[in-house]
Amino acid sequence: MKFSFTFCCLILSAIISLAQTGEGFLEGKLISKDGQPVIGASIYLKGTSHGTETGEKGEFKIKAAEGSYTLIAKTLGNDDKVLNVEVKSGETLVINDLIILESPLSLNEMVVTGQSGPQSLKNSVYQVRTIDSEKIRLRGATNLQTILNTELGIRFSNDLTLGTTDVQLMGMSGQSVKILLNGVPMVDRGSTRESLGQIDINTIERIEIVEGPMSVIYGTDALAGVINIITKKSDGSNLTVAARIQEETSGDEYDPFTKRGTHNEGVGVTWQNQRLQLSGNVTRNNFGGWQGNSTGRAKDWMPKEQLLYTAGARFQGNKWNVWYRFNGTDETIQYLGNRNPISGIAADKDYNTYRWFHQVQSEIKVSDKLNANAVLSYTDYSRKTLSTNVDSLGRRTLSLDPGSQDKSVFTTTFFRGTAFYKFANNFSLLAGIDLTDNHSSGARILGSPSIAEYALFLAPEVKIGQVLKLAPGLRFLKNSVYDAPPVVPSINGKLALTKTLDLRFGYARGFRSPALRELYFDFHDASHSISGNVNLKAEYSNSFNSFLVWQSVSRTHARVSSTLGGFYNIFHNLIDIGIDPKNPSETTYLNVSLFKTTGFTLDNKIFLKNLQASIGGSYIGRYNQFSDNPEAFGELPQFVWSPEINTNILYTFRKIGAGVNLFYKYSGKRPIYETTDQVNVHLAETAGFHMADLTLNKTLSKYVNLLAGVKNLFDVTSLNNSSTDTGGAHSTGGAVPLSYGRSYFVGLNIQWSKN
């Protein structure tokens, strides 16, 4: 999508005029308790399509037919302001200094992950971390990895050979992390969570992160935790047009005409009335790669071209609603080879990914005590490897080398139905069923295998007075391929120690089914000899966690909270890749008998009038498997530990509509014990590093915001790594790639709405 196309869409939408009816006007000014104008608040007449947003001075003006109305003013973090008004023909009703008050519950963020419905974070038995839309916007990010890379307990690993990035949560790799889009599982072709980089960031409202197993509610893969991506809903306007343009360097490389650097453009349109809502978004991400230390045509970081599409429709009934959402991904990662000095031929590879994700969901409120929800999704995901040779004249032909061409297809049909019944104020029950059907095929997949899984889960919630809330849970499941655990239990609780001090605690048994790729993978060429293992067992874990949450200050313009947490996880039959004990020349997937993680976290948040800040730290230990055999390897520590420290500082200059924002994280060195001969063990380390982004934002007008900044302030590109594992195509030895260095960006966010 070209810049000119984006601007044309915006300009054409901006000149749309809607016919207005009515014979009177309402006008006024919305201010805060301290007399400051409230900018961008939604002002509307209840039960009508008449409304607007407040301007730079808090001003508003609404045209409406003669009659009596209820005027409502809404803005995030404040109580709704409600006022009865009378519009008279030919007259203007002036409302001077309409004051909107900050909500005392504004710190109690609303969460949905693992809940029967939206509820405040304070009332949830789960410890949920949230990243809201404003923080996402102020990062200037073009992908989710940039948002999450300064969060405690989250790290990313990059495979520059395949151009993929995987996530690690609380010491566990991506295969143990469940990625959800609006509560529905995302499909990946293997253990790497590539789906995180294939979600349109311009459509995200917030991100919810739950640490620890959520297997009772969400099933397989949720051993380490859940990352739930919540997309934007309507803001109440009848027509909204949004556009975004951002240009960014790749380290010190940038040229918009040769595609060097990162180029992001997006446009979205939403229309609605009282019953129907229609929306659509298109985003283009173009990353020209990064040369780094490579020479010639080759690049350290491969170029990536990405088109992301979303479309949605929603119908709202009196007590029910139904909506459909489509997410599409068209992605190409390009490997450029250097020319052979003798033949002049260069070998290139294109990794083409296509994802079509359809989701239909319906909610119904049967009564004040009973509501139900159903969701059906279908994912068609494919990744194709296209290998070509380019001669000195630029002529391109298909490579005929064995294994050079490949296409893998993964399809998943998913259904979840839930019902929530409130028996009494102190007892409720969430019950549901999950049905999942996975199919796969491809040149590197043995046959055309499929796996089906069926589950029933029960999650009651019991309140004991005003002090204790308990939420036990059970999941019963059946798998078509392997013997699944017959029942998966959990129990979570929240104990109110005082009015400002809460204790959350929980135990959960997690599990992960072997993926199709782990069971049936079949890849053999000159550099690879990898086979799946149909005898794999399901992973399972026993996990314990607790969090002490202290709301030390809770006033209108000053809020301070601290959260101290600890966890201990024991994993059995963990699936990992290793040497086949029956054939040392073959690599396969194996069950590791035992693995553990443990750690502590501390997070402090402060909200003042113009300042939001947080500072936290974590200390995470990963199990050293050699410690179990002191006779062979000597006395070794049971865990190897790694620290993290992070801080976020967001300061707003309200009078000039600007802000400065700092996002920082230190990730300490990561030790690991390893052996190359099964006799001698040595300690290897990956170096620690600092990661920081600095951004500046400025409101240029009612519709336009400017954002600029610097990413990766410390210019980190790779990490020293003392591991001796240097064998294989994707070994862990040598320098660990982290980023393409310090980069600079500038962007415009444009949003226009019409009531």
Coordinates of C-alpha atoms in Angstrom, one line a residue, residues 14-326:
A14 CA -12.8 13.2 5.9
I15 CA -14.9 15.1 3.4
I16 CA -17.9 12.8 3.9
S17 CA -20.8 14.8 5.2
L18 CA -23.8 13.2 6.8
A19 CA -27.3 14.7 6.6
Q20 CA -28.2 16.0 10.0
T21 CA -31.7 16.6 11.3
G22 CA -32.8 18.5 14.3
E23 CA -33.8 22.0 15.3
G24 CA -31.7 22.8 18.3
F25 CA -28.1 22.8 19.6
L26 CA -26.2 21.7 22.7
E27 CA -22.8 23.2 23.4
G28 CA -20.5 23.5 26.3
K29 CA -17.1 22.6 27.8
L30 CA -16.0 19.5 29.6
I31 CA -13.4 20.0 32.4
S32 CA -11.8 17.9 35.1
K33 CA -12.1 18.5 38.8
D34 CA -9.1 20.8 38.8
G35 CA -10.4 22.9 35.9
Q36 CA -8.4 21.4 33.1
P37 CA -10.1 20.8 29.7
V38 CA -10.8 17.1 29.0
I39 CA -9.7 16.4 25.4
G40 CA -11.1 13.6 23.2
A41 CA -14.0 12.6 25.5
S42 CA -17.1 11.0 24.0
I43 CA -20.2 13.2 24.3
Y44 CA -23.6 11.8 23.1
L45 CA -27.3 11.7 23.6
K46 CA -28.4 8.4 25.0
G47 CA -30.5 6.3 22.6
T48 CA -29.7 8.4 19.6
S49 CA -26.9 8.7 17.0
H50 CA -26.2 12.3 18.0
G51 CA -22.7 12.7 19.5
T52 CA -19.2 14.1 19.2
E53 CA -15.8 14.3 20.8
T54 CA -14.5 17.2 22.9
G55 CA -11.9 19.5 21.2
E56 CA -8.6 20.9 22.4
K57 CA -10.2 23.2 24.9
G58 CA -12.8 20.6 26.0
E59 CA -15.5 22.2 23.9
F60 CA -18.4 20.3 22.2
K61 CA -21.4 21.0 20.1
I62 CA -24.3 18.7 19.2
K63 CA -27.2 19.3 16.9
A64 CA -30.4 17.4 17.7
A65 CA -34.2 17.4 17.2
E66 CA -36.4 19.1 19.7
G67 CA -37.0 17.0 22.8
S68 CA -35.8 15.7 26.2
Y69 CA -32.6 13.7 26.3
T70 CA -30.0 12.2 28.6
L71 CA -26.5 13.6 27.9
I72 CA -23.6 11.3 28.6
A73 CA -19.9 12.2 28.8
K74 CA -17.5 9.3 28.8
T75 CA -13.7 9.1 29.0
L76 CA -11.3 6.4 30.2
G77 CA -10.4 6.5 33.9
N78 CA -13.4 8.7 34.8
D79 CA -16.9 8.2 36.0
D80 CA -19.6 8.8 33.3
K81 CA -21.1 12.3 33.6
V82 CA -24.9 12.0 33.1
L83 CA -27.2 15.1 32.7
N84 CA -30.8 15.5 31.6
V85 CA -31.2 18.2 29.0
E86 CA -34.0 19.8 27.0
V87 CA -33.4 20.8 23.4
K88 CA -35.7 23.5 22.0
S89 CA -36.3 24.4 18.4
G90 CA -34.1 27.2 17.1
E91 CA -32.3 27.6 20.4
T92 CA -28.8 26.8 21.7
L93 CA -28.6 25.3 25.2
V94 CA -25.2 26.3 26.7
I95 CA -23.7 24.1 29.4
N96 CA -20.8 25.8 31.1
D97 CA -18.0 23.9 32.7
L98 CA -19.4 20.3 32.8
I99 CA -17.2 18.6 35.4
I100 CA -16.3 15.0 35.0
L101 CA -14.8 13.2 38.0
E102 CA -12.0 10.6 38.1
S103 CA -13.3 7.1 39.0
P104 CA -12.0 5.7 42.3
L105 CA -12.0 2.3 40.6
S106 CA -10.0 3.4 37.5
L107 CA -6.9 1.5 38.8
N108 CA -9.0 -1.6 38.8
E109 CA -8.4 -2.6 35.2
M110 CA -11.0 -4.7 33.6
V111 CA -9.8 -8.1 32.5
V112 CA -11.4 -11.0 30.6
T113 CA -8.8 -13.8 30.4
G114 CA -9.8 -16.8 32.4
Q115 CA -13.0 -15.0 33.6
S116 CA -16.7 -15.7 33.1
G117 CA -17.0 -12.1 31.9
P118 CA -15.3 -8.8 32.2
Q119 CA -14.4 -8.0 35.8
S120 CA -12.0 -5.7 37.6
L121 CA -8.5 -7.0 38.1
K122 CA -8.9 -6.5 41.9
N123 CA -11.8 -9.0 42.0
S124 CA -10.0 -11.6 39.8
V125 CA -8.5 -14.7 41.5
Y126 CA -5.8 -14.7 38.8
Q127 CA -2.9 -12.3 38.7
V128 CA -3.2 -10.7 35.3
R129 CA -0.8 -8.2 33.7
T130 CA -2.3 -5.7 31.3
I131 CA -0.8 -3.5 28.6
D132 CA -3.4 -0.9 27.5
S133 CA -3.9 0.8 24.1
E134 CA -2.3 4.0 25.1
K135 CA 0.9 2.3 26.2
I136 CA 0.9 0.3 22.9
R137 CA 0.5 3.5 20.9
L138 CA 3.3 5.3 22.8
R139 CA 5.8 2.5 22.0
G140 CA 5.7 3.3 18.3
A141 CA 5.8 -0.5 17.7
T142 CA 5.1 -2.2 14.4
N143 CA 4.9 -5.7 16.0
L144 CA 4.1 -7.3 19.3
Q145 CA 7.6 -8.3 20.0
T146 CA 8.5 -4.6 20.5
I147 CA 5.7 -4.2 23.0
L148 CA 6.6 -7.3 25.0
N149 CA 10.4 -7.2 25.0
T150 CA 10.6 -4.9 28.1
E151 CA 8.1 -6.9 30.1
L152 CA 9.3 -8.9 33.1
G153 CA 9.8 -12.6 32.6
I154 CA 9.5 -12.3 28.8
R155 CA 12.4 -12.9 26.4
F156 CA 12.7 -13.5 22.7
S157 CA 15.0 -15.7 20.7
N158 CA 15.7 -15.2 17.0
D159 CA 16.5 -17.8 14.3
L160 CA 18.1 -15.8 11.5
T161 CA 18.3 -19.0 9.3
L162 CA 14.5 -19.2 9.1
G163 CA 13.7 -15.6 9.9
T164 CA 11.5 -16.5 12.9
T165 CA 11.2 -15.3 16.5
D166 CA 10.0 -17.3 19.5
V167 CA 8.9 -16.1 22.9
Q168 CA 9.9 -17.3 26.4
L169 CA 7.8 -16.7 29.4
M170 CA 9.0 -17.2 33.0
G171 CA 11.9 -19.4 31.9
M172 CA 9.8 -21.6 29.5
S173 CA 10.0 -21.6 25.7
G174 CA 7.1 -20.7 23.4
Q175 CA 5.8 -24.2 23.1
S176 CA 4.5 -23.8 26.6
V177 CA 2.9 -20.4 26.0
K178 CA -0.7 -20.2 24.8
I179 CA -1.3 -17.3 22.3
L180 CA -5.0 -16.2 22.1
L181 CA -6.7 -13.7 19.9
N182 CA -9.9 -12.6 21.6
G183 CA -9.7 -15.8 23.7
V184 CA -9.3 -18.1 20.7
P185 CA -6.1 -20.1 20.2
M186 CA -3.7 -19.1 17.4
V187 CA -2.3 -21.8 15.2
D188 CA 1.5 -22.3 14.7
R189 CA 3.2 -24.9 12.6
G190 CA 5.5 -26.0 15.4
S191 CA 6.8 -25.0 18.8
T192 CA 7.9 -21.5 17.7
R193 CA 5.2 -18.9 18.3
E194 CA 5.4 -17.2 15.0
S195 CA 1.8 -16.0 15.3
L196 CA 2.9 -13.3 17.7
G197 CA 4.4 -11.5 14.8
Q198 CA 1.4 -11.9 12.5
I199 CA -1.2 -9.9 14.3
D200 CA -2.0 -6.4 13.2
I201 CA -0.8 -4.1 16.0
N202 CA -3.0 -1.3 14.8
T203 CA -6.1 -3.3 15.8
I204 CA -5.1 -4.2 19.4
E205 CA -6.9 -2.7 22.3
R206 CA -4.9 -4.3 25.0
I207 CA -2.8 -7.3 26.0
E208 CA -3.5 -9.5 29.0
I209 CA -0.7 -11.8 30.4
V210 CA -1.5 -14.6 32.9
E211 CA 1.6 -16.4 34.4
G212 CA 1.2 -20.1 35.3
P213 CA -0.9 -22.9 33.9
M214 CA -4.4 -22.1 32.5
S215 CA -5.0 -25.6 31.2
V216 CA -8.4 -26.0 32.9
I217 CA -9.9 -23.1 30.9
Y218 CA -7.7 -23.1 27.8
G219 CA -6.4 -26.6 27.4
T220 CA -3.1 -27.7 25.9
D221 CA 0.1 -25.5 25.6
A222 CA -0.9 -23.2 28.5
L223 CA 1.8 -24.5 30.9
A224 CA 3.9 -21.4 31.3
G225 CA 0.9 -19.0 30.8
V226 CA -1.3 -17.2 28.4
I227 CA -0.9 -14.1 26.3
N228 CA -4.4 -12.9 25.2
I229 CA -4.6 -10.3 22.5
I230 CA -7.8 -8.2 22.8
T231 CA -8.8 -6.3 19.6
K232 CA -10.4 -2.9 19.5
K233 CA -14.1 -2.4 19.8
S234 CA -16.2 0.6 18.6
D235 CA -15.8 3.9 20.4
G236 CA -19.5 4.9 19.9
S237 CA -19.1 7.0 16.8
N238 CA -21.1 6.2 13.7
L239 CA -18.1 6.4 11.4
T240 CA -14.5 6.3 12.2
V241 CA -11.5 6.4 9.9
A242 CA -8.0 5.8 11.2
A243 CA -4.7 5.8 9.4
R244 CA -1.1 5.4 10.4
I245 CA 2.2 6.0 8.7
Q246 CA 5.6 5.3 10.3
E247 CA 9.1 5.3 8.9
E248 CA 12.0 3.7 10.8
T249 CA 15.7 3.0 10.2
S250 CA 17.2 -0.4 10.5
G251 CA 20.2 0.5 12.6
D252 CA 21.9 3.1 10.5
E253 CA 20.3 1.8 7.2
Y254 CA 17.4 3.7 5.6
D255 CA 16.3 4.5 2.1
P256 CA 12.5 4.7 1.3
F257 CA 13.2 4.2 -2.4
T258 CA 15.2 1.0 -2.1
K259 CA 13.1 -0.4 0.8
R260 CA 15.9 -0.1 3.4
G261 CA 14.6 0.4 6.8
T262 CA 11.1 -0.3 8.2
H263 CA 8.0 1.2 6.5
N264 CA 4.6 0.8 8.1
E265 CA 1.3 2.0 6.6
G266 CA -2.2 1.2 7.8
V267 CA -5.8 2.3 7.3
G268 CA -9.0 1.2 9.0
V269 CA -12.7 2.1 8.8
T270 CA -15.5 1.4 11.2
W271 CA -19.2 2.1 10.7
Q272 CA -22.0 1.4 13.1
N273 CA -25.5 2.2 14.2
Q274 CA -27.4 1.0 17.2
R275 CA -27.6 -2.6 16.0
L276 CA -25.0 -3.2 13.3
Q277 CA -21.2 -2.6 13.1
L278 CA -18.9 -3.1 10.1
S279 CA -15.1 -2.7 10.2
G280 CA -12.1 -3.3 8.1
N281 CA -8.3 -2.7 8.4
V282 CA -5.3 -3.2 6.1
T283 CA -1.7 -2.8 7.3
R284 CA 1.5 -3.1 5.3
N285 CA 4.8 -3.8 7.1
N286 CA 8.0 -3.7 5.0
F287 CA 11.3 -4.5 6.6
G288 CA 14.3 -4.2 4.2
G289 CA 16.5 -6.4 6.3
W290 CA 19.8 -5.4 7.8
Q291 CA 23.2 -6.0 6.3
G292 CA 25.1 -6.2 9.6
N293 CA 28.4 -8.1 9.2
S294 CA 27.3 -9.8 6.0
T295 CA 28.8 -8.9 2.6
G296 CA 27.5 -8.9 -0.9
R297 CA 23.8 -9.7 -1.4
A298 CA 23.5 -11.5 2.0
K299 CA 22.0 -9.9 5.1
D300 CA 22.3 -10.7 8.8
W301 CA 18.5 -10.0 9.2
M302 CA 16.4 -11.1 6.2
P303 CA 14.0 -8.7 4.5
K304 CA 10.3 -9.2 5.3
E305 CA 7.2 -8.0 3.5
Q306 CA 3.9 -8.4 5.4
L307 CA 0.3 -7.6 4.6
L308 CA -2.2 -7.9 7.4
Y309 CA -6.0 -7.8 6.8
T310 CA -8.9 -7.7 9.2
A311 CA -12.6 -7.5 8.6
G312 CA -15.5 -7.7 11.0
A313 CA -19.3 -7.5 11.4
R314 CA -21.3 -7.4 14.6
F315 CA -25.0 -7.4 15.3
Q316 CA -26.4 -6.4 18.7
G317 CA -29.7 -7.6 19.9
N318 CA -31.5 -6.7 23.1
K319 CA -30.0 -9.5 25.1
W320 CA -27.7 -11.1 22.6
N321 CA -25.0 -10.4 20.0
V322 CA -23.2 -12.2 17.3
W323 CA -20.0 -11.1 15.5
Y324 CA -17.7 -12.4 12.8
R325 CA -14.0 -11.5 12.5
F326 CA -11.5 -12.3 9.8

